[in-house]
């Protein structure tokens, strides 16, 4: 599986909680969230655009930083 | 037009409130939305030909918050 790094404009635990619940609904992903750094790492074989659109559901801006 | 009040769990601050108001407020058929952090709810006025209490609750859930249809 590929590990992708995304920057998500999270500002509080409400945001990181929302991202957690969104990603929990997606099958076949493992993820880690660093709220202070506003980073989300996702391990998945899914398409990057799909992952980005999934993250954008939380209503925050999302930037793809590449694979890690 | 219809009006519904939905329970919303998981918001912690004004920016949570704002993102929900922005995203749900921009859905087709949503006329007005007011989210309250203290009362943990969202009051939405909508066009019932385009939205329903269930579709609005699903949309909030889709954003990663927990939503319930209250009486
Ligand atoms: Cu937040
Ligand atoms: Cu917040």
GROMACS .gro file of N, CA and C and ligand atoms in nm:
model
  419
    1UNK      N    1   0.084  -0.120   0.000
    1UNK     CA    2   0.000   0.000   0.000
    1UNK      C    3   0.087   0.125   0.000
    2UNK      N    4   0.037   0.228  -0.062
    2UNK     CA    5   0.109   0.354  -0.071
    2UNK      C    6   0.067   0.445   0.043
    3UNK      N    7   0.165   0.518   0.098
    3UNK     CA    8   0.131   0.613   0.204
    3UNK      C    9   0.132   0.755   0.148
    4UNK      N   10   0.018   0.820   0.156
    4UNK     CA   11   0.002   0.954   0.102
    4UNK      C   12  -0.004   1.057   0.215
    5UNK      N   13   0.055   1.174   0.190
    5UNK     CA   14   0.045   1.281   0.289
    5UNK      C   15  -0.044   1.393   0.237
    6UNK      N   16  -0.142   1.430   0.317
    6UNK     CA   17  -0.231   1.540   0.283
    6UNK      C   18  -0.224   1.648   0.391
    7UNK      N   19  -0.235   1.773   0.346
    7UNK     CA   20  -0.246   1.882   0.441
    7UNK      C   21  -0.393   1.922   0.444
    8UNK      N   22  -0.456   1.913   0.560
    8UNK     CA   23  -0.597   1.948   0.574
    8UNK      C   24  -0.607   2.064   0.672
    9UNK      N   25  -0.676   2.169   0.633
    9UNK     CA   26  -0.684   2.290   0.715
    9UNK      C   27  -0.769   2.270   0.841
   10UNK      N   28  -0.726   2.175   0.925
   10UNK     CA   29  -0.799   2.147   1.048
   10UNK      C   30  -0.758   2.249   1.155
   11UNK      N   31  -0.856   2.294   1.233
   11UNK     CA   32  -0.826   2.394   1.335
   11UNK      C   33  -0.855   2.346   1.477
   12UNK      N   34  -0.935   2.242   1.490
   12UNK     CA   35  -0.973   2.200   1.625
   12UNK      C   36  -1.003   2.051   1.627
   13UNK      N   37  -1.036   2.000   1.748
   13UNK     CA   38  -1.067   1.858   1.758
   13UNK      C   39  -1.196   1.820   1.686
   14UNK      N   40  -1.281   1.919   1.664
   14UNK     CA   41  -1.402   1.892   1.585
   14UNK      C   42  -1.364   1.851   1.444
   15UNK      N   43  -1.266   1.923   1.388
   15UNK     CA   44  -1.218   1.893   1.252
   15UNK      C   45  -1.152   1.755   1.246
   16UNK      N   46  -1.060   1.729   1.339
   16UNK     CA   47  -0.990   1.600   1.332
   16UNK      C   48  -1.087   1.486   1.360
   17UNK      N   49  -1.186   1.512   1.446
   17UNK     CA   50  -1.289   1.411   1.471
   17UNK      C   51  -1.371   1.384   1.346
   18UNK      N   52  -1.402   1.490   1.274
   18UNK     CA   53  -1.479   1.475   1.150
   18UNK      C   54  -1.398   1.395   1.048
   19UNK      N   55  -1.270   1.428   1.033
   19UNK     CA   56  -1.183   1.356   0.939
   19UNK      C   57  -1.175   1.208   0.979
   20UNK      N   58  -1.162   1.183   1.109
   20UNK     CA   59  -1.157   1.045   1.158
   20UNK      C   60  -1.283   0.968   1.120
   21UNK      N   61  -1.399   1.030   1.144
   21UNK     CA   62  -1.525   0.961   1.114
   21UNK      C   63  -1.542   0.939   0.964
   22UNK      N   64  -1.499   1.038   0.884
   22UNK     CA   65  -1.508   1.024   0.738
   22UNK      C   66  -1.422   0.906   0.691
   23UNK      N   67  -1.297   0.901   0.741
   23UNK     CA   68  -1.206   0.796   0.694
   23UNK      C   69  -1.244   0.658   0.748
   24UNK      N   70  -1.306   0.655   0.866
   24UNK     CA   71  -1.352   0.527   0.921
   24UNK      C   72  -1.457   0.462   0.833
   25UNK      N   73  -1.529   0.545   0.757
   25UNK     CA   74  -1.634   0.489   0.671
   25UNK      C   75  -1.578   0.432   0.541
   26UNK      N   76  -1.451   0.464   0.511
   26UNK     CA   77  -1.391   0.416   0.386
   26UNK      C   78  -1.321   0.284   0.413
   27UNK      N   79  -1.349   0.187   0.328
   27UNK     CA   80  -1.284   0.058   0.347
   27UNK      C   81  -1.144   0.056   0.289
   28UNK      N   82  -1.058  -0.020   0.353
   28UNK     CA   83  -0.924  -0.039   0.298
   28UNK      C   84  -0.831   0.079   0.314
   29UNK      N   85  -0.850   0.161   0.415
   29UNK     CA   86  -0.753   0.268   0.441
   29UNK      C   87  -0.705   0.260   0.586
   30UNK      N   88  -0.578   0.291   0.602
   30UNK     CA   89  -0.521   0.309   0.736
   30UNK      C   90  -0.477   0.453   0.742
   31UNK      N   91  -0.500   0.520   0.854
   31UNK     CA   92  -0.463   0.662   0.856
   31UNK      C   93  -0.415   0.708   0.993
   32UNK      N   94  -0.347   0.821   0.987
   32UNK     CA   95  -0.292   0.885   1.106
   32UNK      C   96  -0.317   1.034   1.091
   33UNK      N   97  -0.351   1.101   1.200
   33UNK     CA   98  -0.379   1.245   1.192
   33UNK      C   99  -0.289   1.319   1.290
   34UNK      N  100  -0.225   1.425   1.242
   34UNK     CA  101  -0.151   1.514   1.331
   34UNK      C  102  -0.219   1.651   1.326
   35UNK      N  103  -0.300   1.678   1.428
   35UNK     CA  104  -0.379   1.802   1.428
   35UNK      C  105  -0.293   1.929   1.434
   36UNK      N  106  -0.194   1.938   1.525
   36UNK     CA  107  -0.112   2.061   1.528
   36UNK      C  108  -0.042   2.090   1.395
   37UNK      N  109   0.003   1.984   1.328
   37UNK     CA  110   0.072   2.004   1.200
   37UNK      C  111  -0.025   2.009   1.082
   38UNK      N  112  -0.153   1.984   1.108
   38UNK     CA  113  -0.258   1.980   1.006
   38UNK      C  114  -0.229   1.876   0.897
   39UNK      N  115  -0.169   1.765   0.937
   39UNK     CA  116  -0.134   1.662   0.838
   39UNK      C  117  -0.216   1.535   0.860
   40UNK      N  118  -0.248   1.470   0.749
   40UNK     CA  119  -0.316   1.342   0.753
   40UNK      C  120  -0.240   1.247   0.662
   41UNK      N  121  -0.200   1.132   0.718
   41UNK     CA  122  -0.133   1.030   0.636
   41UNK      C  123  -0.231   0.918   0.612
   42UNK      N  124  -0.245   0.880   0.487
   42UNK     CA  125  -0.336   0.771   0.453
   42UNK      C  126  -0.261   0.663   0.378
   43UNK      N  127  -0.274   0.540   0.429
   43UNK     CA  128  -0.217   0.424   0.359
   43UNK      C  129  -0.330   0.357   0.284
   44UNK      N  130  -0.321   0.359   0.152
   44UNK     CA  131  -0.429   0.304   0.073
   44UNK      C  132  -0.385   0.283  -0.071
   45UNK      N  133  -0.451   0.190  -0.140
   45UNK     CA  134  -0.425   0.171  -0.282
   45UNK      C  135  -0.522   0.250  -0.368
   46UNK      N  136  -0.610   0.324  -0.303
   46UNK     CA  137  -0.709   0.400  -0.378
   46UNK      C  138  -0.646   0.521  -0.447
   47UNK      N  139  -0.718   0.570  -0.545
   47UNK     CA  140  -0.677   0.684  -0.624
   47UNK      C  141  -0.662   0.810  -0.537
   48UNK      N  142  -0.557   0.887  -0.563
   48UNK     CA  143  -0.530   1.008  -0.485
   48UNK      C  144  -0.647   1.108  -0.490
   49UNK      N  145  -0.705   1.123  -0.610
   49UNK     CA  146  -0.817   1.216  -0.623
   49UNK      C  147  -0.937   1.173  -0.540
   50UNK      N  148  -0.960   1.042  -0.536
   50UNK     CA  149  -1.068   0.990  -0.453
   50UNK      C  150  -1.043   1.022  -0.307
   51UNK      N  151  -0.919   1.001  -0.263
   51UNK     CA  152  -0.885   1.028  -0.124
   51UNK      C  153  -0.898   1.177  -0.092
   52UNK      N  154  -0.855   1.260  -0.186
   52UNK     CA  155  -0.864   1.405  -0.165
   52UNK      C  156  -1.010   1.449  -0.154
   53UNK      N  157  -1.093   1.398  -0.247
   53UNK     CA  158  -1.235   1.434  -0.243
   53UNK      C  159  -1.302   1.385  -0.115
   54UNK      N  160  -1.259   1.268  -0.068
   54UNK     CA  161  -1.314   1.215   0.057
   54UNK      C  162  -1.280   1.309   0.172
   55UNK      N  163  -1.154   1.353   0.178
   55UNK     CA  164  -1.113   1.444   0.285
   55UNK      C  165  -1.187   1.578   0.276
   56UNK      N  166  -1.212   1.622   0.154
   56UNK     CA  167  -1.277   1.753   0.135
   56UNK      C  168  -1.420   1.756   0.187
   57UNK      N  169  -1.479   1.638   0.209
   57UNK     CA  170  -1.614   1.633   0.264
   57UNK      C  171  -1.626   1.703   0.397
   58UNK      N  172  -1.516   1.711   0.472
   58UNK     CA  173  -1.523   1.775   0.604
   58UNK      C  174  -1.539   1.926   0.591
   59UNK      N  175  -1.527   1.979   0.471
   59UNK     CA  176  -1.549   2.121   0.449
   59UNK      C  177  -1.424   2.206   0.462
   60UNK      N  178  -1.309   2.142   0.483
   60UNK     CA  179  -1.184   2.217   0.496
   60UNK      C  180  -1.101   2.203   0.370
   61UNK      N  181  -1.008   2.296   0.353
   61UNK     CA  182  -0.922   2.290   0.235
   61UNK      C  183  -0.823   2.175   0.248
   62UNK      N  184  -0.799   2.106   0.136
   62UNK     CA  185  -0.709   1.990   0.136
   62UNK      C  186  -0.603   2.007   0.029
   63UNK      N  187  -0.478   1.979   0.067
   63UNK     CA  188  -0.367   1.986  -0.028
   63UNK      C  189  -0.293   1.853  -0.025
   64UNK      N  190  -0.256   1.804  -0.143
   64UNK     CA  191  -0.182   1.678  -0.150
   64UNK      C  192  -0.032   1.706  -0.146
   65UNK      N  193   0.038   1.642  -0.053
   65UNK     CA  194   0.182   1.666  -0.039
   65UNK      C  195   0.268   1.559  -0.106
   66UNK      N  196   0.204   1.455  -0.159
   66UNK     CA  197   0.280   1.349  -0.224
   66UNK      C  198   0.289   1.224  -0.137
   67UNK      N  199   0.364   1.125  -0.187
   67UNK     CA  200   0.376   1.000  -0.112
   67UNK      C  201   0.488   1.012  -0.010
   68UNK      N  202   0.475   0.933   0.095
   68UNK     CA  203   0.576   0.937   0.202
   68UNK      C  204   0.638   0.799   0.218
   69UNK      N  205  -4.217   2.518   0.150
   69UNK     CA  206  -4.092   2.508   0.226
   69UNK      C  207  -4.116   2.438   0.359
   70UNK      N  208  -4.012   2.366   0.404
   70UNK     CA  209  -4.021   2.297   0.531
   70UNK      C  210  -3.909   2.343   0.622
   71UNK      N  211  -3.927   2.321   0.749
   71UNK     CA  212  -3.823   2.354   0.846
   71UNK      C  213  -3.798   2.230   0.931
   72UNK      N  214  -3.669   2.204   0.959
   72UNK     CA  215  -3.638   2.088   1.042
   72UNK      C  216  -3.525   2.124   1.136
   73UNK      N  217  -3.527   2.064   1.253
   73UNK     CA  218  -3.417   2.080   1.347
   73UNK      C  219  -3.350   1.945   1.366
   74UNK      N  220  -3.220   1.941   1.336
   74UNK     CA  221  -3.144   1.816   1.346
   74UNK      C  222  -3.042   1.825   1.457
   75UNK      N  223  -3.024   1.719   1.533
   75UNK     CA  224  -2.919   1.715   1.633
   75UNK      C  225  -2.785   1.698   1.563
   76UNK      N  226  -2.682   1.771   1.609
   76UNK     CA  227  -2.548   1.758   1.550
   76UNK      C  228  -2.447   1.738   1.663
   77UNK      N  229  -2.375   1.626   1.658
   77UNK     CA  230  -2.273   1.596   1.759
   77UNK      C  231  -2.134   1.606   1.698
   78UNK      N  232  -2.038   1.648   1.777
   78UNK     CA  233  -1.899   1.646   1.733
   78UNK      C  234  -1.840   1.782   1.702
   79UNK      N  235  -1.920   1.889   1.712
   79UNK     CA  236  -1.866   2.023   1.687
   79UNK      C  237  -1.800   2.073   1.815
   80UNK      N  238  -1.686   2.141   1.799
   80UNK     CA  239  -1.620   2.193   1.918
   80UNK      C  240  -1.604   2.344   1.918
   81UNK      N  241  -1.617   2.409   1.803
   81UNK     CA  242  -1.595   2.554   1.801
   81UNK      C  243  -1.668   2.619   1.685
   82UNK      N  244  -1.651   2.751   1.677
   82UNK     CA  245  -1.718   2.828   1.573
   82UNK      C  246  -1.678   2.790   1.432
   83UNK      N  247  -1.558   2.736   1.416
   83UNK     CA  248  -1.518   2.701   1.280
   83UNK      C  249  -1.589   2.574   1.233
   84UNK      N  250  -1.620   2.485   1.327
   84UNK     CA  251  -1.702   2.367   1.294
   84UNK      C  252  -1.840   2.415   1.246
   85UNK      N  253  -1.897   2.507   1.323
   85UNK     CA  254  -2.029   2.562   1.291
   85UNK      C  255  -2.028   2.621   1.150
   86UNK      N  256  -1.921   2.699   1.123
   86UNK     CA  257  -1.909   2.765   0.993
   86UNK      C  258  -1.898   2.666   0.878
   87UNK      N  259  -1.815   2.561   0.896
   87UNK     CA  260  -1.802   2.469   0.783
   87UNK      C  261  -1.932   2.398   0.753
   88UNK      N  262  -2.010   2.366   0.858
   88UNK     CA  263  -2.140   2.300   0.833
   88UNK      C  264  -2.236   2.398   0.766
   89UNK      N  265  -2.241   2.520   0.818
   89UNK     CA  266  -2.333   2.617   0.758
   89UNK      C  267  -2.299   2.641   0.611
   90UNK      N  268  -2.167   2.649   0.581
   90UNK     CA  269  -2.127   2.674   0.443
   90UNK      C  270  -2.162   2.558   0.351
   91UNK      N  271  -2.123   2.438   0.393
   91UNK     CA  272  -2.139   2.323   0.304
   91UNK      C  273  -2.286   2.283   0.288
   92UNK      N  274  -2.357   2.273   0.398
   92UNK     CA  275  -2.498   2.233   0.391
   92UNK      C  276  -2.580   2.347   0.329
   93UNK      N  277  -2.541   2.471   0.362
   93UNK     CA  278  -2.613   2.587   0.309
   93UNK      C  279  -2.601   2.600   0.158
   94UNK      N  280  -2.499   2.535   0.099
   94UNK     CA  281  -2.481   2.547  -0.046
   94UNK      C  282  -2.545   2.431  -0.122
   95UNK      N  283  -2.608   2.338  -0.050
   95UNK     CA  284  -2.676   2.227  -0.119
   95UNK      C  285  -2.800   2.278  -0.191
   96UNK      N  286  -2.835   2.214  -0.304
   96UNK     CA  287  -2.956   2.257  -0.375
   96UNK      C  288  -3.079   2.238  -0.286
   97UNK      N  289  -3.165   2.338  -0.284
   97UNK     CA  290  -3.289   2.326  -0.207
   97UNK      C  291  -3.279   2.371  -0.063
   98UNK      N  292  -3.158   2.407  -0.019
   98UNK     CA  293  -3.144   2.458   0.117
   98UNK      C  294  -3.155   2.611   0.114
   99UNK      N  295  -3.255   2.662   0.181
   99UNK     CA  296  -3.282   2.806   0.178
   99UNK      C  297  -3.206   2.877   0.289
  100UNK      N  298  -3.209   2.817   0.408
  100UNK     CA  299  -3.145   2.883   0.521
  100UNK      C  300  -3.099   2.777   0.621
  101UNK      N  301  -2.982   2.801   0.682
  101UNK     CA  302  -2.937   2.710   0.787
  101UNK      C  303  -2.877   2.788   0.900
  102UNK      N  304  -2.913   2.748   1.023
  102UNK     CA  305  -2.855   2.809   1.142
  102UNK      C  306  -2.809   2.695   1.232
  103UNK      N  307  -2.677   2.694   1.259
  103UNK     CA  308  -2.622   2.589   1.344
  103UNK      C  309  -2.589   2.647   1.480
  104UNK      N  310  -2.625   2.575   1.585
  104UNK     CA  311  -2.594   2.619   1.720
  104UNK      C  312  -2.499   2.522   1.788
  105UNK      N  313  -2.385   2.576   1.831
  105UNK     CA  314  -2.284   2.496   1.899
  105UNK      C  315  -2.334   2.456   2.038
  106UNK      N  316  -2.397   2.550   2.109
  106UNK     CA  317  -2.444   2.525   2.246
  106UNK      C  318  -2.556   2.422   2.246
  107UNK      N  319  -2.650   2.439   2.154
  107UNK     CA  320  -2.765   2.349   2.154
  107UNK      C  321  -2.739   2.222   2.073
  108UNK      N  322  -2.620   2.215   2.011
  108UNK     CA  323  -2.583   2.097   1.931
  108UNK      C  324  -2.692   2.062   1.829
  109UNK      N  325  -2.736   2.164   1.757
  109UNK     CA  326  -2.834   2.134   1.654
  109UNK      C  327  -2.822   2.227   1.534
  110UNK      N  328  -2.894   2.192   1.431
  110UNK     CA  329  -2.899   2.272   1.309
  110UNK      C  330  -3.045   2.290   1.271
  111UNK      N  331  -3.083   2.415   1.250
  111UNK     CA  332  -3.219   2.442   1.205
  111UNK      C  333  -3.211   2.480   1.058
  112UNK      N  334  -3.281   2.405   0.976
  112UNK     CA  335  -3.269   2.421   0.831
  112UNK      C  336  -3.406   2.445   0.768
  113UNK      N  337  -3.412   2.546   0.682
  113UNK     CA  338  -3.533   2.569   0.602
  113UNK      C  339  -3.500   2.522   0.461
  114UNK      N  340  -3.583   2.435   0.407
  114UNK     CA  341  -3.550   2.373   0.279
  114UNK      C  342  -3.674   2.353   0.191
  115UNK      N  343  -3.645   2.333   0.064
  115UNK     CA  344  -3.747   2.303  -0.035
  115UNK      C  345  -3.768   2.151  -0.036
  116UNK      N  346  -3.888   2.108   0.000
  116UNK     CA  347  -3.909   1.963   0.017
  116UNK      C  348  -3.913   1.886  -0.115
  117UNK      N  349  -3.908   1.957  -0.228
  117UNK     CA  350  -3.899   1.883  -0.354
  117UNK      C  351  -3.753   1.844  -0.383
  118UNK      N  352  -3.658   1.908  -0.313
  118UNK     CA  353  -3.516   1.878  -0.339
  118UNK      C  354  -3.444   1.813  -0.220
  119UNK      N  355  -3.493   1.835  -0.101
  119UNK     CA  356  -3.428   1.779   0.018
  119UNK      C  357  -3.533   1.722   0.112
  120UNK      N  358  -3.486   1.640   0.207
  120UNK     CA  359  -3.574   1.588   0.310
  120UNK      C  360  -3.495   1.589   0.440
  121UNK      N  361  -3.561   1.577   0.555
  121UNK     CA  362  -3.486   1.570   0.681
  121UNK      C  363  -3.378   1.461   0.676
  122UNK      N  364  -3.412   1.347   0.610
  122UNK     CA  365  -3.317   1.236   0.601
  122UNK      C  366  -3.196   1.273   0.514
  123UNK      N  367  -3.223   1.335   0.398
  123UNK     CA  368  -3.111   1.368   0.309
  123UNK      C  369  -3.019   1.472   0.374
  124UNK      N  370  -3.078   1.565   0.451
  124UNK     CA  371  -2.997   1.668   0.517
  124UNK      C  372  -2.915   1.607   0.630
  125UNK      N  373  -2.977   1.515   0.704
  125UNK     CA  374  -2.906   1.447   0.810
  125UNK      C  375  -2.791   1.363   0.753
  126UNK      N  376  -2.817   1.296   0.640
  126UNK     CA  377  -2.712   1.218   0.573
  126UNK      C  378  -2.597   1.308   0.529
  127UNK      N  379  -2.631   1.428   0.480
  127UNK     CA  380  -2.528   1.520   0.433
  127UNK      C  381  -2.439   1.565   0.548
  128UNK      N  382  -2.497   1.585   0.665
  128UNK     CA  383  -2.418   1.625   0.783
  128UNK      C  384  -2.329   1.508   0.827
  129UNK      N  385  -2.385   1.387   0.824
  129UNK     CA  386  -2.307   1.267   0.857
  129UNK      C  387  -2.190   1.249   0.761
  130UNK      N  388  -2.216   1.279   0.634
  130UNK     CA  389  -2.116   1.268   0.530
  130UNK      C  390  -1.997   1.360   0.557
  131UNK      N  391  -2.022   1.471   0.626
  131UNK     CA  392  -1.915   1.565   0.660
  131UNK      C  393  -1.835   1.519   0.781
  132UNK      N  394  -1.878   1.410   0.844
  132UNK     CA  395  -1.803   1.356   0.957
  132UNK      C  396  -1.859   1.395   1.092
  133UNK      N  397  -1.977   1.457   1.094
  133UNK     CA  398  -2.041   1.485   1.222
  133UNK      C  399  -2.154   1.387   1.241
  134UNK      N  400  -2.196   1.369   1.367
  134UNK     CA  401  -2.307   1.278   1.389
  134UNK      C  402  -2.435   1.359   1.392
  135UNK      N  403  -2.533   1.311   1.319
  135UNK     CA  404  -2.658   1.386   1.311
  135UNK      C  405  -2.775   1.295   1.345
  136UNK      N  406  -2.871   1.351   1.414
  136UNK     CA  407  -2.989   1.273   1.449
  136UNK      C  408  -3.115   1.353   1.416
  137UNK      N  409  -3.217   1.280   1.375
  137UNK     CA  410  -3.346   1.342   1.349
  137UNK      C  411  -3.418   1.352   1.483
  138UNK      N  412  -3.432   1.473   1.532
  138UNK     CA  413  -3.502   1.488   1.660
  138UNK      C  414  -3.648   1.516   1.632
  139UNK      N  415  -3.729   1.492   1.732
  139UNK     CA  416  -3.874   1.513   1.714
  139UNK      C  417  -3.907   1.662   1.713
  140LIG    CU1  418  -1.241   2.244   1.375
  141LIG    CU1  419  -1.431   2.342   1.565
   0.00000   0.00000   0.00000
